[in-house]
Short mmCIF file of C-alpha atoms in Angstrom, two decimals:
data_model
loop_
_atom_site.label_atom_id
_atom_site.label_comp_id
_atom_site.label_asym_id
_atom_site.label_seq_id
_atom_site.Cartn_x
_atom_site.Cartn_y
_atom_site.Cartn_z
CA MET N 26 55.33 30.62 172.09
CA LEU N 27 53.85 30.88 175.60
CA VAL N 28 53.68 27.42 177.19
CA LEU N 29 51.87 26.56 180.41
CA GLN N 30 53.76 23.75 182.19
CA VAL N 31 51.52 21.78 184.60
CA VAL N 32 53.18 19.42 187.08
CA GLY N 33 52.07 17.44 190.14
CA GLN N 34 54.05 16.39 193.21
CA ALA N 35 57.27 16.10 191.25
CA ALA N 36 60.77 15.35 192.46
CA GLY N 37 63.95 13.81 191.12
CA GLY N 38 63.95 13.09 187.40
CA VAL N 39 60.56 14.70 186.64
CA LEU N 40 61.59 17.99 188.20
CA ARG N 41 64.97 17.87 186.50
CA HIS N 42 63.35 17.24 183.12
CA LEU N 43 61.02 20.20 183.59
CA ARG N 44 63.93 22.44 184.53
CA GLN N 45 65.78 21.34 181.37
CA LEU N 46 62.81 22.31 179.21
CA VAL N 47 62.38 25.71 180.83
CA ASP N 48 66.10 26.49 180.64
CA GLY N 49 66.77 24.94 177.24
CA LEU N 50 63.80 25.96 175.06
CA GLU N 51 65.04 29.53 174.81
CA ASP N 52 62.62 30.59 172.06
CA HIS N 53 59.63 30.02 174.33
CA ARG N 54 58.25 31.62 177.47
CA PHE N 55 56.64 29.68 180.31
CA ILE N 56 54.15 29.75 183.13
CA VAL N 57 54.65 26.91 185.62
CA ALA N 58 51.63 25.56 187.54
CA GLY N 59 51.85 23.01 190.34
CA PRO N 60 52.32 22.58 194.09
CA ALA N 61 53.79 25.68 195.74
CA ALA N 62 56.86 23.77 196.94
CA VAL N 63 57.61 22.73 193.35
CA VAL N 64 56.88 25.89 191.37
CA GLN N 65 58.64 28.35 193.68
CA SER N 66 62.01 27.12 192.41
CA PHE N 67 61.07 28.35 188.91
CA GLU N 68 60.05 31.90 189.85
CA ARG N 69 63.37 33.61 189.12
CA LEU N 70 64.24 31.82 185.88
CA PRO N 71 64.54 34.24 182.94
CA ASN N 72 62.13 32.34 180.65
CA VAL N 73 59.40 32.05 183.31
CA LEU N 74 56.75 34.78 183.24
CA GLY N 75 54.95 33.53 186.34
CA VAL N 76 54.03 30.59 188.55
CA TRP N 77 50.59 29.35 189.57
CA PRO N 78 50.55 27.46 192.89
CA LEU N 79 47.93 24.70 192.88
CA PRO N 80 46.56 22.82 195.92
CA THR N 81 47.42 19.12 195.81
CA GLY N 82 47.67 16.19 198.18
CA GLY N 83 49.77 13.06 198.33
CA GLY N 84 48.58 9.64 197.23
CA LEU N 85 45.12 9.04 195.83
CA ASN N 86 43.37 12.29 196.71
CA PRO N 87 40.30 13.01 194.56
CA VAL N 88 39.41 16.07 196.64
CA GLY N 89 42.88 17.54 196.21
CA ASP N 90 42.80 16.80 192.49
CA TRP N 91 39.38 18.46 192.16
CA ARG N 92 40.60 21.55 194.01
CA ALA N 93 43.69 21.75 191.81
CA ARG N 94 41.54 21.42 188.71
CA GLN N 95 39.22 24.20 189.89
CA ARG N 96 42.14 26.48 190.71
CA LEU N 97 43.65 25.78 187.29
CA ARG N 98 40.33 26.58 185.60
CA LEU N 99 40.07 29.90 187.45
CA ALA N 100 43.66 30.78 186.59
CA LEU N 101 43.12 30.00 182.90
CA ASP N 102 39.92 32.02 182.76
CA ALA N 103 41.46 34.96 184.61
CA SER N 104 44.64 35.00 182.53
CA GLY N 105 42.86 35.24 179.23
CA ALA N 106 43.67 31.76 177.97
CA PRO N 107 44.05 32.86 174.33
CA GLY N 108 47.46 34.20 175.37
CA ILE N 109 48.60 30.67 176.20
CA ASP N 110 49.61 28.91 173.01
CA LEU N 111 50.14 25.40 174.39
CA VAL N 112 49.83 23.41 177.62
CA HIS N 113 52.42 20.79 178.59
CA VAL N 114 51.29 18.45 181.38
CA HIS N 115 53.73 16.17 183.26
CA GLY N 116 52.84 12.90 184.98
CA TRP N 117 49.93 10.50 185.18
CA ARG N 118 48.16 12.12 188.08
CA ALA N 119 48.47 15.69 186.80
CA GLY N 120 47.30 14.52 183.39
CA ALA N 121 44.28 12.65 184.73
CA ALA N 122 43.28 15.72 186.73
CA ALA N 123 43.97 18.43 184.18
CA VAL N 124 44.20 17.29 180.55
CA ASP N 125 40.51 17.42 179.64
CA GLU N 126 40.24 20.83 181.35
CA VAL N 127 43.19 22.46 179.61
CA CYS N 128 42.21 20.94 176.23
CA ARG N 129 39.39 23.50 176.16
CA HIS N 130 41.93 26.34 176.12
CA ALA N 131 44.94 25.26 174.04
CA PRO N 132 46.62 22.28 172.36
CA VAL N 133 48.08 19.81 174.85
CA VAL N 134 51.32 17.85 175.13
CA TRP N 135 51.34 15.26 177.92
CA THR N 136 54.64 13.72 179.07
CA VAL N 137 54.58 10.52 181.13
CA HIS N 138 57.75 9.61 183.01
CA THR N 139 56.80 6.40 184.82
CA GLN N 140 54.98 3.14 184.17
CA PRO N 141 51.17 3.43 183.94
CA PRO N 142 49.33 2.99 187.23
CA GLU N 143 48.12 -0.56 187.87
CA GLY N 144 44.98 0.29 189.82
CA ALA N 145 41.73 -0.31 187.93
CA VAL N 146 40.20 2.99 189.08
CA ALA N 147 43.23 5.00 188.03
CA ARG N 148 43.37 3.33 184.61
CA TRP N 149 39.65 3.85 184.08
CA ARG N 150 40.06 7.51 184.96
CA ILE N 151 42.91 8.01 182.50
CA GLY N 152 41.00 6.12 179.79
CA ARG N 153 37.98 8.33 180.43
CA VAL N 154 40.10 11.46 180.01
CA LEU N 155 41.63 10.17 176.77
CA GLY N 156 38.22 9.15 175.46
CA ARG N 157 36.76 12.63 175.98
CA LEU N 158 39.37 14.50 173.97
CA GLY N 159 38.28 16.66 171.08
CA PRO N 160 39.19 16.34 167.40
CA ALA N 161 42.79 17.52 167.97
CA PRO N 162 44.65 14.63 169.61
CA VAL N 163 46.83 15.13 172.64
CA GLN N 164 50.50 14.65 171.79
CA MET N 165 51.72 12.22 174.45
CA ILE N 166 55.47 11.91 175.07
CA ALA N 167 56.81 8.76 176.72
CA VAL N 168 60.42 8.82 177.92
CA SER N 169 61.30 5.47 176.29
CA ARG N 170 60.06 3.29 173.45
CA SER N 171 59.06 0.56 175.88
CA LEU N 172 56.95 3.02 177.88
CA ALA N 173 55.32 4.30 174.68
CA ALA N 174 54.38 0.73 173.76
CA GLU N 175 52.99 0.11 177.24
CA VAL N 176 50.83 3.25 177.03
CA GLU N 177 49.41 2.21 173.68
CA ARG N 178 48.74 -1.29 174.96
CA ALA N 179 46.91 0.03 178.03
CA TRP N 180 44.70 2.49 176.09
CA PRO N 181 44.61 1.32 172.44
CA LYS N 182 41.60 3.49 171.64
CA GLY N 183 42.71 6.61 173.48
CA GLY N 184 42.73 9.96 171.73
CA ALA N 185 46.46 10.54 172.07
CA ARG N 186 49.30 10.32 169.60
CA VAL N 187 52.30 8.73 171.33
CA TRP N 188 55.92 9.75 170.80
CA ALA N 189 59.07 8.30 172.37
CA VAL N 190 61.61 10.93 173.44
CA ARG N 191 64.32 10.02 175.93
CA ASN N 192 65.62 12.32 178.61
CA GLY N 193 69.26 13.34 178.34
CA LEU N 194 72.14 15.06 180.08
CA SER N 195 72.97 18.68 179.37
CA PRO N 196 76.26 19.61 177.66
CA GLN N 197 77.40 21.12 180.96
CA ASP N 198 76.70 17.88 182.82
CA LEU N 199 78.45 15.80 180.18
CA GLU N 200 81.51 18.04 180.24
CA ALA N 201 81.76 17.98 184.04
CA LEU N 202 81.36 14.20 184.21
CA ALA N 203 83.87 13.64 181.42
CA LYS N 204 86.48 15.52 183.46
CA LEU N 205 85.79 13.50 186.56
CA THR N 206 88.91 12.23 188.29
CA ARG N 207 88.91 9.12 190.44
CA SER N 208 91.44 10.42 192.95
CA GLY N 209 88.82 10.46 195.67
CA ARG N 210 88.32 6.72 195.35
CA GLU N 211 91.68 5.85 196.91
CA ARG N 212 91.05 8.20 199.83
CA VAL N 213 87.69 6.53 200.43
CA ARG N 214 89.30 3.08 200.35
CA GLN N 215 91.93 4.19 202.85
CA HIS N 216 89.20 5.59 205.09
CA TRP N 217 87.37 2.26 205.15
CA ALA N 218 90.61 0.30 205.57
CA ARG N 219 91.56 2.41 208.62
CA ARG N 220 88.28 1.30 210.15
CA GLY N 221 89.45 -2.30 209.85
CA LEU N 222 87.05 -3.15 207.04
CA GLY N 223 89.42 -4.87 204.63
CA ALA N 224 88.62 -8.56 204.57
CA PRO N 225 85.36 -9.47 206.35
CA ALA N 226 85.48 -11.91 209.22
CA ALA N 227 83.25 -14.28 207.28
CA ALA N 228 85.67 -14.45 204.36
CA ARG N 229 86.82 -17.89 203.37
CA ALA N 230 89.93 -18.86 201.44
CA PRO N 231 89.63 -17.30 197.99
CA GLU N 232 89.20 -19.60 195.04
CA ARG N 233 87.68 -19.46 191.59
CA SER N 234 84.50 -21.33 192.41
CA TRP N 235 80.96 -20.85 193.65
CA ASN N 236 80.31 -20.16 197.30
CA PRO N 237 77.69 -22.76 198.27
CA ARG N 238 76.34 -20.49 201.02
CA ALA N 239 75.63 -17.52 198.76
CA ASP N 240 75.93 -18.93 195.23
CA LEU N 241 78.40 -16.14 194.42
CA PRO N 242 81.85 -16.18 192.82
CA ALA N 243 84.44 -15.65 195.53
CA PRO N 244 87.13 -12.99 195.10
CA ALA N 245 89.56 -14.08 192.40
CA VAL N 246 92.57 -12.38 194.01
CA GLU N 247 94.46 -12.92 197.23
CA LEU N 248 93.20 -11.12 200.32
CA PRO N 249 93.74 -8.52 201.56
CA PHE N 250 93.09 -6.30 198.55
CA PRO N 251 91.59 -2.80 198.06
CA VAL N 252 88.11 -2.38 199.49
CA PRO N 253 85.50 -2.41 196.68
CA VAL N 254 83.38 0.72 197.19
CA LEU N 255 79.83 0.24 195.90
CA GLY N 256 77.49 3.19 195.52
CA PHE N 257 73.75 3.86 195.60
CA MET N 258 72.62 7.32 194.44
CA GLY N 259 69.05 8.57 194.49
CA ARG N 260 65.95 8.67 196.59
CA ILE N 261 66.23 6.41 199.64
CA TRP N 262 62.93 4.66 199.05
CA GLY N 263 62.07 0.97 198.81
CA PRO N 264 60.89 0.93 195.16
CA LYS N 265 64.13 2.63 194.13
CA GLY N 266 66.00 -0.42 195.44
CA ILE N 267 67.72 0.73 198.62
CA PHE N 268 66.81 -2.48 200.48
CA ASP N 269 68.02 -4.61 197.56
CA ALA N 270 71.31 -2.67 197.57
CA VAL N 271 71.85 -3.41 201.27
CA GLU N 272 71.02 -7.10 200.78
CA THR N 273 73.35 -7.25 197.77
CA LEU N 274 76.18 -5.94 199.94
CA ALA N 275 75.37 -8.51 202.64
CA ALA N 276 75.45 -11.36 200.10
CA LEU N 277 78.83 -10.20 198.81
CA VAL N 278 80.29 -9.95 202.31
CA ARG N 279 79.07 -13.46 203.14
CA ALA N 280 80.84 -14.68 199.99
CA GLY N 281 84.15 -13.20 201.14
CA TRP N 282 84.15 -9.78 199.49
CA PRO N 283 85.49 -6.91 201.65
CA ALA N 284 82.97 -4.55 200.06
CA VAL N 285 81.31 -1.44 201.48
CA LEU N 286 78.30 0.59 200.35
CA GLU N 287 78.06 4.38 200.25
CA VAL N 288 74.59 5.90 199.86
CA ALA N 289 74.04 9.41 198.45
CA GLY N 290 70.53 10.76 198.78
CA GLU N 291 67.63 11.31 201.10
CA GLY N 292 64.25 9.69 201.47
CA PRO N 293 61.58 8.17 203.68
CA ASP N 294 63.21 4.74 204.06
CA GLU N 295 66.63 5.72 205.41
CA ALA N 296 65.89 4.55 208.96
CA ALA N 297 64.52 1.23 207.68
CA ALA N 298 67.59 0.75 205.47
CA ARG N 299 69.89 1.37 208.44
CA ARG N 300 67.98 -1.24 210.46
CA LEU N 301 68.22 -3.75 207.62
CA ALA N 302 71.98 -3.20 207.36
CA ARG N 303 72.38 -3.93 211.08
CA GLN N 304 70.16 -7.01 210.85
CA GLN N 305 72.23 -8.31 207.91
CA GLY N 306 75.46 -7.77 209.85
CA VAL N 307 76.79 -5.04 207.55
CA GLY N 308 75.77 -1.94 209.50
CA GLU N 309 79.37 -0.79 209.85
CA ARG N 310 79.91 -1.28 206.11
CA VAL N 311 77.16 1.13 204.99
CA ALA N 312 77.58 4.92 205.05
CA PHE N 313 74.63 7.27 204.49
CA LEU N 314 76.14 10.50 203.19
CA GLY N 315 73.03 12.60 202.54
CA TRP N 316 72.64 14.50 199.29
CA ARG N 317 75.81 14.79 197.21
CA GLN N 318 76.64 16.32 193.86
CA PRO N 319 76.73 13.44 191.32
CA SER N 320 80.25 14.30 190.18
CA GLU N 321 81.53 14.31 193.77
CA PHE N 322 79.85 11.03 194.65
CA LEU N 323 80.79 9.20 191.45
CA SER N 324 84.45 10.05 192.02
CA ARG N 325 84.31 8.07 195.30
CA ILE N 326 82.97 4.72 194.13
CA ASP N 327 84.08 1.72 192.07
CA LEU N 328 80.65 0.64 190.89
CA LEU N 329 77.08 1.99 191.00
CA LEU N 330 74.16 -0.21 192.06
CA HIS N 331 70.79 0.78 190.63
CA PRO N 332 68.37 -1.98 191.71
CA SER N 333 65.18 0.01 191.07
CA ARG N 334 61.96 -2.01 190.75
CA SER N 335 60.37 0.20 188.07
CA GLU N 336 61.51 2.92 185.65
CA GLY N 337 59.74 4.63 182.78
CA GLY N 338 62.94 5.80 181.09
CA VAL N 339 66.69 5.66 181.53
CA PRO N 340 67.27 7.16 185.00
CA TYR N 341 69.44 10.26 185.26
CA THR N 342 71.52 8.47 187.89
CA VAL N 343 72.42 5.71 185.43
CA MET N 344 73.15 8.21 182.66
CA GLU N 345 75.46 10.17 184.98
CA ALA N 346 77.37 7.06 186.02
CA MET N 347 77.74 6.00 182.38
CA ALA N 348 78.95 9.48 181.41
CA ALA N 349 81.52 9.39 184.21
CA GLY N 350 82.84 5.98 183.18
CA VAL N 351 81.60 4.33 186.39
CA PRO N 352 80.43 0.71 185.89
CA VAL N 353 76.73 0.09 186.55
CA VAL N 354 74.92 -2.98 187.84
CA ALA N 355 71.18 -2.42 187.47
CA SER N 356 67.84 -4.19 187.40
CA ARG N 357 66.86 -5.51 184.01
CA LEU N 358 64.02 -3.10 183.23
CA PRO N 359 62.61 -2.35 179.77
CA PRO N 360 64.21 1.11 179.30
CA LEU N 361 67.67 -0.25 180.16
CA ASP N 362 67.16 -3.38 178.07
CA GLU N 363 66.19 -1.04 175.25
CA VAL N 364 69.47 0.90 175.50
CA VAL N 365 71.55 -2.28 175.74
CA ALA N 366 69.83 -3.84 172.72
CA GLU N 367 70.33 -0.63 170.77
CA TRP N 368 74.05 -0.61 171.56
CA ASP N 369 74.33 -4.29 170.63
CA GLU N 370 72.62 -3.60 167.32
CA ARG N 371 74.82 -0.60 166.55
CA SER N 372 78.00 -2.45 167.45
CA GLY N 373 77.06 -5.66 165.65
CA ARG N 374 76.68 -7.67 168.83
CA SER N 375 73.77 -9.83 169.96
CA ALA N 376 72.71 -9.65 173.60
CA ALA N 377 72.14 -12.87 175.50
CA LEU N 378 68.90 -12.32 177.37
CA GLY N 379 68.77 -15.57 179.30
CA ALA N 380 70.32 -18.95 179.87
CA PRO N 381 69.26 -22.06 177.88
CA GLY N 382 65.95 -23.49 178.90
CA GLY N 383 64.52 -20.15 179.95
CA GLU N 384 66.40 -19.92 183.25
CA PHE N 385 67.13 -16.28 183.98
CA ARG N 386 70.69 -15.36 184.96
CA ALA N 387 72.50 -12.08 185.37
CA THR N 388 73.75 -11.07 181.93
CA GLU N 389 76.76 -8.90 181.23
CA THR N 390 76.31 -6.78 178.14
CA GLY N 391 78.31 -4.25 176.21
CA LEU N 392 77.12 -1.30 178.32
CA LEU N 393 75.60 -2.42 181.60
CA SER N 394 75.40 -5.48 183.83
CA LEU N 395 71.74 -6.32 184.32
CA ALA N 396 70.06 -8.68 186.75
CA ARG N 397 66.58 -9.79 187.72
CA PRO N 398 64.61 -6.98 189.44
CA GLY N 399 64.02 -7.55 193.14
CA ASP N 400 66.61 -10.35 193.39
CA PRO N 401 69.62 -9.30 195.54
CA ALA N 402 71.35 -12.64 194.92
CA ASP N 403 71.24 -12.07 191.16
CA LEU N 404 72.46 -8.50 191.64
CA ALA N 405 75.28 -9.77 193.86
CA ARG N 406 76.31 -12.33 191.20
CA ALA N 407 76.48 -9.59 188.57
CA THR N 408 78.43 -7.33 190.93
CA ALA N 409 80.93 -10.06 191.81
CA ALA N 410 81.43 -10.85 188.13
CA CYS N 411 82.26 -7.18 187.46
CA LEU N 412 84.70 -6.98 190.36
CA ASN N 413 86.40 -10.25 189.39
CA ASP N 414 87.08 -9.02 185.83
CA PRO N 415 88.14 -5.37 186.15
CA GLU N 416 89.54 -5.15 182.61
CA ALA N 417 86.29 -6.21 180.94
CA THR N 418 84.33 -4.01 183.35
CA ALA N 419 86.48 -1.00 182.45
CA ARG N 420 85.94 -1.62 178.72
CA ARG N 421 82.19 -1.79 179.29
CA ALA N 422 82.26 1.46 181.25
CA GLN N 423 84.19 3.25 178.51
CA ALA N 424 81.71 2.02 175.89
CA ALA N 425 78.89 3.35 178.06
CA ARG N 426 80.62 6.72 178.32
CA ARG N 427 80.85 6.99 174.53
CA TYR N 428 77.23 5.92 174.11
CA VAL N 429 75.93 8.61 176.49
CA ARG N 430 77.87 11.36 174.76
CA LEU N 431 76.56 10.28 171.35
CA HIS N 432 72.96 9.38 172.14
CA LEU N 433 71.80 10.65 175.54
CA GLY N 434 72.39 14.39 175.34
CA SER N 435 69.65 16.86 176.16
CA GLU N 436 69.99 18.65 172.80
CA ALA N 437 68.04 15.86 171.08
CA THR N 438 65.42 15.89 173.84
CA LEU N 439 64.90 19.64 173.49
CA ASP N 440 64.85 19.56 169.69
CA LEU N 441 62.27 16.78 169.48
CA THR N 442 60.11 18.34 172.20
CA ASP N 443 60.12 21.65 170.33
CA ARG N 444 59.07 19.89 167.11
CA ILE N 445 56.25 18.10 168.93
CA TYR N 446 55.10 21.46 170.30
CA ARG N 447 54.84 22.71 166.72
CA VAL N 448 52.97 19.60 165.57
CA ALA N 449 50.47 20.16 168.39
CA LEU N 450 50.00 23.80 167.38
CA ALA N 451 49.53 22.89 163.71
CA GLY N 452 46.61 20.59 164.51
CA PRO N 453 45.43 17.22 163.13
CA GLY N 454 46.42 17.93 159.53
CA ALA N 455 50.12 18.39 160.27
CA GLU N 456 51.25 14.82 159.59
CA SER N 457 53.88 15.97 157.12
CA GLU N 458 55.51 18.02 159.86
CA ALA N 459 55.91 15.09 162.21
CA PRO N 460 59.26 15.22 164.00
CA THR N 461 61.94 12.86 162.86
CA GLY N 462 65.22 11.97 164.48
CA PHE N 463 66.91 9.37 166.61
CA LEU N 464 63.71 8.51 168.45
CA LYS N 465 60.69 8.44 166.18
CA PRO N 466 57.10 7.42 166.86
CA ASP N 467 56.76 3.67 166.56
CA PRO N 468 54.58 2.95 163.49
CA GLY N 469 52.57 0.57 165.66
CA LEU N 470 51.59 3.22 168.17
CA ALA N 471 48.50 5.41 168.27
CA GLY N 472 45.97 2.64 168.07
CA SER N 473 47.34 -0.10 165.85
CA GLY N 474 48.60 -2.54 168.46
CA ALA N 475 52.29 -1.86 169.02
CA ARG N 476 54.39 -4.67 170.32
CA GLY N 477 56.27 -3.88 173.50
CA TYR N 478 57.59 -5.30 176.73
CA ASN N 479 55.64 -7.49 179.08
CA LEU N 480 56.13 -5.69 182.37
CA ARG N 481 55.46 -8.64 184.63
CA GLN N 482 58.12 -7.51 187.07
CA THR N 483 56.80 -3.94 187.36
CA GLN N 484 55.27 -3.25 190.75
CA ASN N 485 52.49 -0.75 191.36
CA VAL N 486 54.62 1.86 193.09
CA ARG N 487 54.14 5.57 193.41
CA GLU N 488 57.00 7.40 191.72
CA ASP N 489 57.67 10.71 193.48
CA GLY N 490 53.95 11.23 194.06
CA ASP N 491 53.24 10.78 190.36
CA GLN N 492 51.48 7.41 190.23
CA TYR N 493 48.42 6.08 191.94
CA PRO N 494 48.50 3.49 194.70
CA SER N 495 46.42 0.37 194.27
#
């Protein structure tokens, strides 16, 4: 099967997912179309027959989208489109610009990786595209059940059939992370201790109580003790939670924790994050390391912070930390809640989602510690609870490691994607060939009013150039 992969301004998880498909679906051949900076990395892959650079622009750029659409039309016409068996489009913006065009040439699969755009114009545009589809429905893949439900809720009469297929880690990644040693962690602690960053000057006498200044549990052991090394890994960008991570560290330090924060990644908000750290009085406790291999970085830290404001699926960063046995404190977002609830159901546990009376509090679960999105104090409470109970935290991390190996491998992602490709090729009458497996289409999707999450906390942010601004 010859598949045309169409992608917009992709980075991070979207680009990684696309690379997994091109590498892992060995029975297919691919052409990759998208911005020149994105597609050039695919040129030398054995399954790729060619790349089509498309002109695009950042943000809401109707002219750039129109130019990309025209270039795609010319490329399809010139290539002899009958040779292309299927088109797989990635992202909201690329889909809005290209789906109704490529539908004229071949069956379409459309994967969405992030929450739907909030802007009225963007939603109208996507609804218009879905409403103009022909008799063969687009097969739309959402990277979590909660995202699939949100898509159906936003466009209940759209001409797409929605599937939920999670991303996963490759066998090579899982093997490397399973062998991860934590020897580097002690060296990192010694490095910070040599800089005189054991107990912070603001530390008060430790006791098992609440710090009235920060509403955080104080350290439950005598000071001095090993420096807790927190980590942030990913794009250094406000919506990914870098500012919340810095403020979480500051709250912990004010409560008496001798913690430090190491940041692995690059992004547009690094300078602003450095300024915030200085303003919060923790500038010397934050280290920006640049890009690091996940296995190298995860061997350095005690706990990963992932305070992202919005996610469509389970982030690769969280999956990698879970696979490495590194505890995670993250924002309570629908895809992570979904995984936690699934683990609770499989293990016979019931997750406590809130305190009596509806008051929201950080909740420790069997896999992850989750807190209110955009609330550094809540994140700091969850972090302090993990550090104060290392035995329970270690058990949670080991359960997470087992869960990832069993349920978040890329083999299932590739298998289900391949089956959806074949459903798309077979046409509207192929209901009996619908893919089955761990993640199945929700019976309530595709127009019958699926129940899903209320994404009140989701902000209208642009994920790696993939969503529309307001």
